Amino acid sequence: MTPAPYDRRRLRARSVRLAARPCADPFLRRAIEESLLERIGMVRRAFPRVLVLGRQDGALAGAVAGLPEVGEVVALDVVPGKGPLAVVGDEALLPFREGAFDAVVSALSLHWVNDLVGLLVQARRCLVPDGLLLAGFPGGDSLKELRYALTQAELEIRGGMEPRVMPMIDVRDAGGLLQRAGFALPVADVERLPVRYASPLGLLADLRAMGETNHLRGSGRTALRRDVLARAVEIYANDFSDPDGRVRAGFDLVYLTAWAPAPSQPKPLRPGSGQVSMAEAVAGWPGKKVSG
């Protein structure tokens, strides 16, 4: 049996710390939340009951509840949240009956789940037929600059390295996970979020404040040495700085959109069910010769 990659106890402790000392500028979460709200608003239908998963300071749940097409909102997190319908629980094990919600929305939590397909299956079961799943999290090439600098510095100084930056889900893999979980009409897309800092240390401080540092099981067994960190900062500044001296970082924000299966949804035609050949279809196009 493959061991779980993420240390859920460490993640829970992080959530408790963030609840006690919220990040002053959680720009990553806010960017994802704003995009999710915009996407919900583009769907022309009512959502009487919505489940909001994870990382609650009340902002996303409150904003979703304020949408005219949304009725009741239930917010689930591992620590007590804000709002009248805040439920304490692990988002990796959803304690809800089948068909309980018309939509499930998640901001900045799915990338820390050990069994993502299993969670997506649970989310699908929580939805009514034709219910909506919307989720956003960092993936793809997020923090590739930091990953490169830390890896090079450790290899130079220690002759080996530990994973210091969390692994990222590729957008193509994300779409496949939705299909494996049994969702219909799955779509995965990416929005790029560039940021800049006076120093790479500013990026590290923000990641720590937002709770987005590495939580891989077994990571950190060897502490990041000061000389390695200093060399990583030097590599980062040399390779990823702009003419004004500020350094670049980037996040690929992966968004998942999918629907619980329903008989009313459009379905692809079976292969070979077409009644007209391609040659016949384009035979009348000017200047086209097609053999068939």
Short mmCIF file of C-alpha atoms in Angstrom, two decimals, residues 2-175:
data_model
loop_
_atom_site.label_atom_id
_atom_site.label_comp_id
_atom_site.label_asym_id
_atom_site.label_seq_id
_atom_site.Cartn_x
_atom_site.Cartn_y
_atom_site.Cartn_z
CA THR A 2 1.42 3.38 -1.01
CA PRO A 3 1.91 5.64 2.04
CA ALA A 4 -0.11 8.85 2.16
CA PRO A 5 2.09 11.68 0.83
CA TYR A 6 0.77 14.48 3.07
CA ASP A 7 0.96 14.66 6.85
CA ARG A 8 -2.64 15.42 7.82
CA ARG A 9 -1.72 16.09 11.45
CA ARG A 10 0.71 18.76 10.35
CA LEU A 11 -1.93 20.21 8.04
CA ARG A 12 -4.46 20.30 10.89
CA ALA A 13 -1.95 22.07 13.14
CA ARG A 14 -1.36 24.59 10.37
CA SER A 15 -5.09 25.25 10.08
CA VAL A 16 -5.33 25.84 13.84
CA ARG A 17 -2.42 28.29 13.65
CA LEU A 18 -3.94 30.15 10.71
CA ALA A 19 -7.27 30.42 12.52
CA ALA A 20 -5.52 31.96 15.54
CA ARG A 21 -3.20 34.20 13.50
CA PRO A 22 -4.73 34.86 10.07
CA CYS A 23 -2.48 35.94 7.23
CA ALA A 24 -2.59 39.71 6.73
CA ASP A 25 -2.59 39.40 2.93
CA PRO A 26 -3.71 35.93 1.73
CA PHE A 27 -3.43 37.01 -1.91
CA LEU A 28 -3.34 33.46 -3.25
CA ARG A 29 -6.60 32.45 -1.60
CA ARG A 30 -8.28 35.73 -2.51
CA ALA A 31 -7.34 35.35 -6.18
CA ILE A 32 -8.81 31.84 -6.28
CA GLU A 33 -11.94 32.87 -4.38
CA GLU A 34 -12.59 35.80 -6.73
CA SER A 35 -12.28 33.56 -9.77
CA LEU A 36 -14.59 30.94 -8.27
CA LEU A 37 -17.22 33.56 -7.47
CA GLU A 38 -17.03 34.87 -11.03
CA ARG A 39 -17.45 31.35 -12.39
CA ILE A 40 -20.46 30.62 -10.18
CA GLY A 41 -22.05 33.86 -11.33
CA MET A 42 -21.73 32.77 -14.96
CA VAL A 43 -23.90 29.68 -14.35
CA ARG A 44 -27.53 30.60 -14.99
CA ARG A 45 -29.29 28.49 -12.40
CA ALA A 46 -30.26 28.44 -8.73
CA PHE A 47 -28.24 26.61 -6.08
CA PRO A 48 -30.51 26.11 -3.04
CA ARG A 49 -27.76 24.38 -0.98
CA VAL A 50 -24.01 24.86 -1.44
CA LEU A 51 -21.09 23.18 0.35
CA VAL A 52 -17.87 25.22 0.73
CA LEU A 53 -14.80 23.13 1.55
CA GLY A 54 -11.77 24.08 3.58
CA ARG A 55 -9.58 26.99 4.69
CA GLN A 56 -12.38 29.09 6.12
CA ASP A 57 -12.03 32.63 7.38
CA GLY A 58 -15.66 33.10 6.42
CA ALA A 59 -14.90 35.21 3.34
CA LEU A 60 -15.69 32.69 0.61
CA ALA A 61 -18.70 31.17 2.36
CA GLY A 62 -20.09 34.65 3.03
CA ALA A 63 -19.52 35.78 -0.54
CA VAL A 64 -21.16 32.64 -1.95
CA ALA A 65 -24.13 33.11 0.39
CA GLY A 66 -24.50 36.66 -0.92
CA LEU A 67 -24.99 35.56 -4.52
CA PRO A 68 -28.63 35.95 -5.63
CA GLU A 69 -28.82 32.42 -7.05
CA VAL A 70 -27.54 30.78 -3.84
CA GLY A 71 -29.70 29.74 -0.90
CA GLU A 72 -28.16 27.99 2.12
CA VAL A 73 -24.37 27.62 2.49
CA VAL A 74 -22.62 24.99 4.63
CA ALA A 75 -18.89 25.54 5.28
CA LEU A 76 -16.65 22.60 6.27
CA ASP A 77 -13.18 22.95 7.78
CA VAL A 78 -10.96 21.10 10.25
CA VAL A 79 -11.18 24.01 12.70
CA PRO A 80 -14.30 25.89 13.81
CA GLY A 81 -15.24 28.43 11.16
CA LYS A 82 -17.35 31.53 11.00
CA GLY A 83 -21.02 31.62 10.08
CA PRO A 84 -24.19 29.90 11.27
CA LEU A 85 -23.65 26.72 9.20
CA ALA A 86 -19.95 26.07 9.86
CA VAL A 87 -19.22 22.35 10.27
CA VAL A 88 -15.99 21.00 11.81
CA GLY A 89 -14.61 18.01 9.90
CA ASP A 90 -11.87 16.79 7.59
CA GLU A 91 -12.54 17.69 3.96
CA ALA A 92 -10.96 14.34 3.03
CA LEU A 93 -13.96 12.54 4.58
CA LEU A 94 -17.24 14.30 3.84
CA PRO A 95 -19.93 13.63 6.49
CA PHE A 96 -22.95 14.34 4.28
CA ARG A 97 -25.71 12.24 2.75
CA GLU A 98 -26.00 11.59 -0.97
CA GLY A 99 -27.61 14.39 -2.95
CA ALA A 100 -27.34 16.88 -0.08
CA PHE A 101 -26.05 19.81 -2.15
CA ASP A 102 -26.62 21.54 -5.46
CA ALA A 103 -23.00 22.72 -5.66
CA VAL A 104 -19.66 21.98 -3.99
CA VAL A 105 -17.05 24.77 -4.00
CA SER A 106 -13.45 24.44 -2.83
CA ALA A 107 -10.73 27.09 -2.67
CA LEU A 108 -7.12 26.22 -1.86
CA SER A 109 -7.67 22.84 -0.22
CA LEU A 110 -7.74 20.01 -2.77
CA HIS A 111 -3.98 20.14 -3.40
CA TRP A 112 -3.38 18.89 0.17
CA VAL A 113 -5.67 15.84 -0.05
CA ASN A 114 -3.95 12.44 -0.06
CA ASP A 115 -6.65 10.62 -2.04
CA LEU A 116 -7.95 13.27 -4.41
CA VAL A 117 -9.95 10.86 -6.57
CA GLY A 118 -11.59 9.48 -3.43
CA LEU A 119 -12.56 12.96 -2.29
CA LEU A 120 -13.92 13.83 -5.73
CA VAL A 121 -16.05 10.67 -5.64
CA GLN A 122 -17.42 11.76 -2.25
CA ALA A 123 -18.13 15.24 -3.62
CA ARG A 124 -19.99 13.75 -6.59
CA ARG A 125 -22.12 11.64 -4.27
CA CYS A 126 -22.94 14.70 -2.17
CA LEU A 127 -24.35 16.42 -5.23
CA VAL A 128 -27.82 16.20 -6.69
CA PRO A 129 -27.96 15.01 -10.33
CA ASP A 130 -26.54 17.79 -12.51
CA GLY A 131 -25.01 19.41 -9.43
CA LEU A 132 -21.92 21.58 -9.89
CA LEU A 133 -18.35 21.08 -8.65
CA LEU A 134 -16.03 24.11 -8.68
CA ALA A 135 -12.53 24.02 -7.22
CA GLY A 136 -9.33 26.03 -7.44
CA PHE A 137 -5.80 25.34 -6.19
CA PRO A 138 -2.15 25.95 -7.21
CA GLY A 139 -0.73 23.38 -9.61
CA GLY A 140 1.22 23.09 -12.84
CA ASP A 141 4.43 25.13 -12.80
CA SER A 142 3.64 27.00 -9.57
CA LEU A 143 6.78 28.03 -7.68
CA LYS A 144 9.07 26.47 -10.27
CA GLU A 145 11.61 29.24 -9.65
CA LEU A 146 11.77 28.47 -5.93
CA ARG A 147 11.93 24.73 -6.55
CA TYR A 148 14.86 25.18 -8.94
CA ALA A 149 16.83 27.50 -6.64
CA LEU A 150 16.44 25.28 -3.56
CA THR A 151 17.28 22.12 -5.49
CA GLN A 152 20.41 23.59 -7.07
CA ALA A 153 21.63 25.03 -3.77
CA GLU A 154 21.24 21.74 -1.90
CA LEU A 155 22.89 19.74 -4.65
CA GLU A 156 25.85 22.13 -4.72
CA ILE A 157 26.41 22.23 -0.96
CA ARG A 158 25.09 18.93 0.38
CA GLY A 159 25.40 16.71 -2.67
CA GLY A 160 21.77 15.67 -2.24
CA MET A 161 18.37 17.22 -1.75
CA GLU A 162 15.00 16.89 -0.07
CA PRO A 163 11.69 18.00 -1.62
CA ARG A 164 11.29 21.51 -0.22
CA VAL A 165 8.38 22.59 -2.43
CA MET A 166 5.10 20.67 -2.59
CA PRO A 167 4.43 18.60 -5.73
CA MET A 168 1.96 20.13 -8.17
CA ILE A 169 -0.94 18.61 -10.10
CA ASP A 170 -0.74 19.15 -13.85
CA VAL A 171 -3.90 20.55 -15.43
CA ARG A 172 -4.13 17.61 -17.87
CA ASP A 173 -3.94 15.14 -15.00
CA ALA A 174 -6.59 17.13 -13.12
CA GLY A 175 -9.10 16.66 -15.92
#
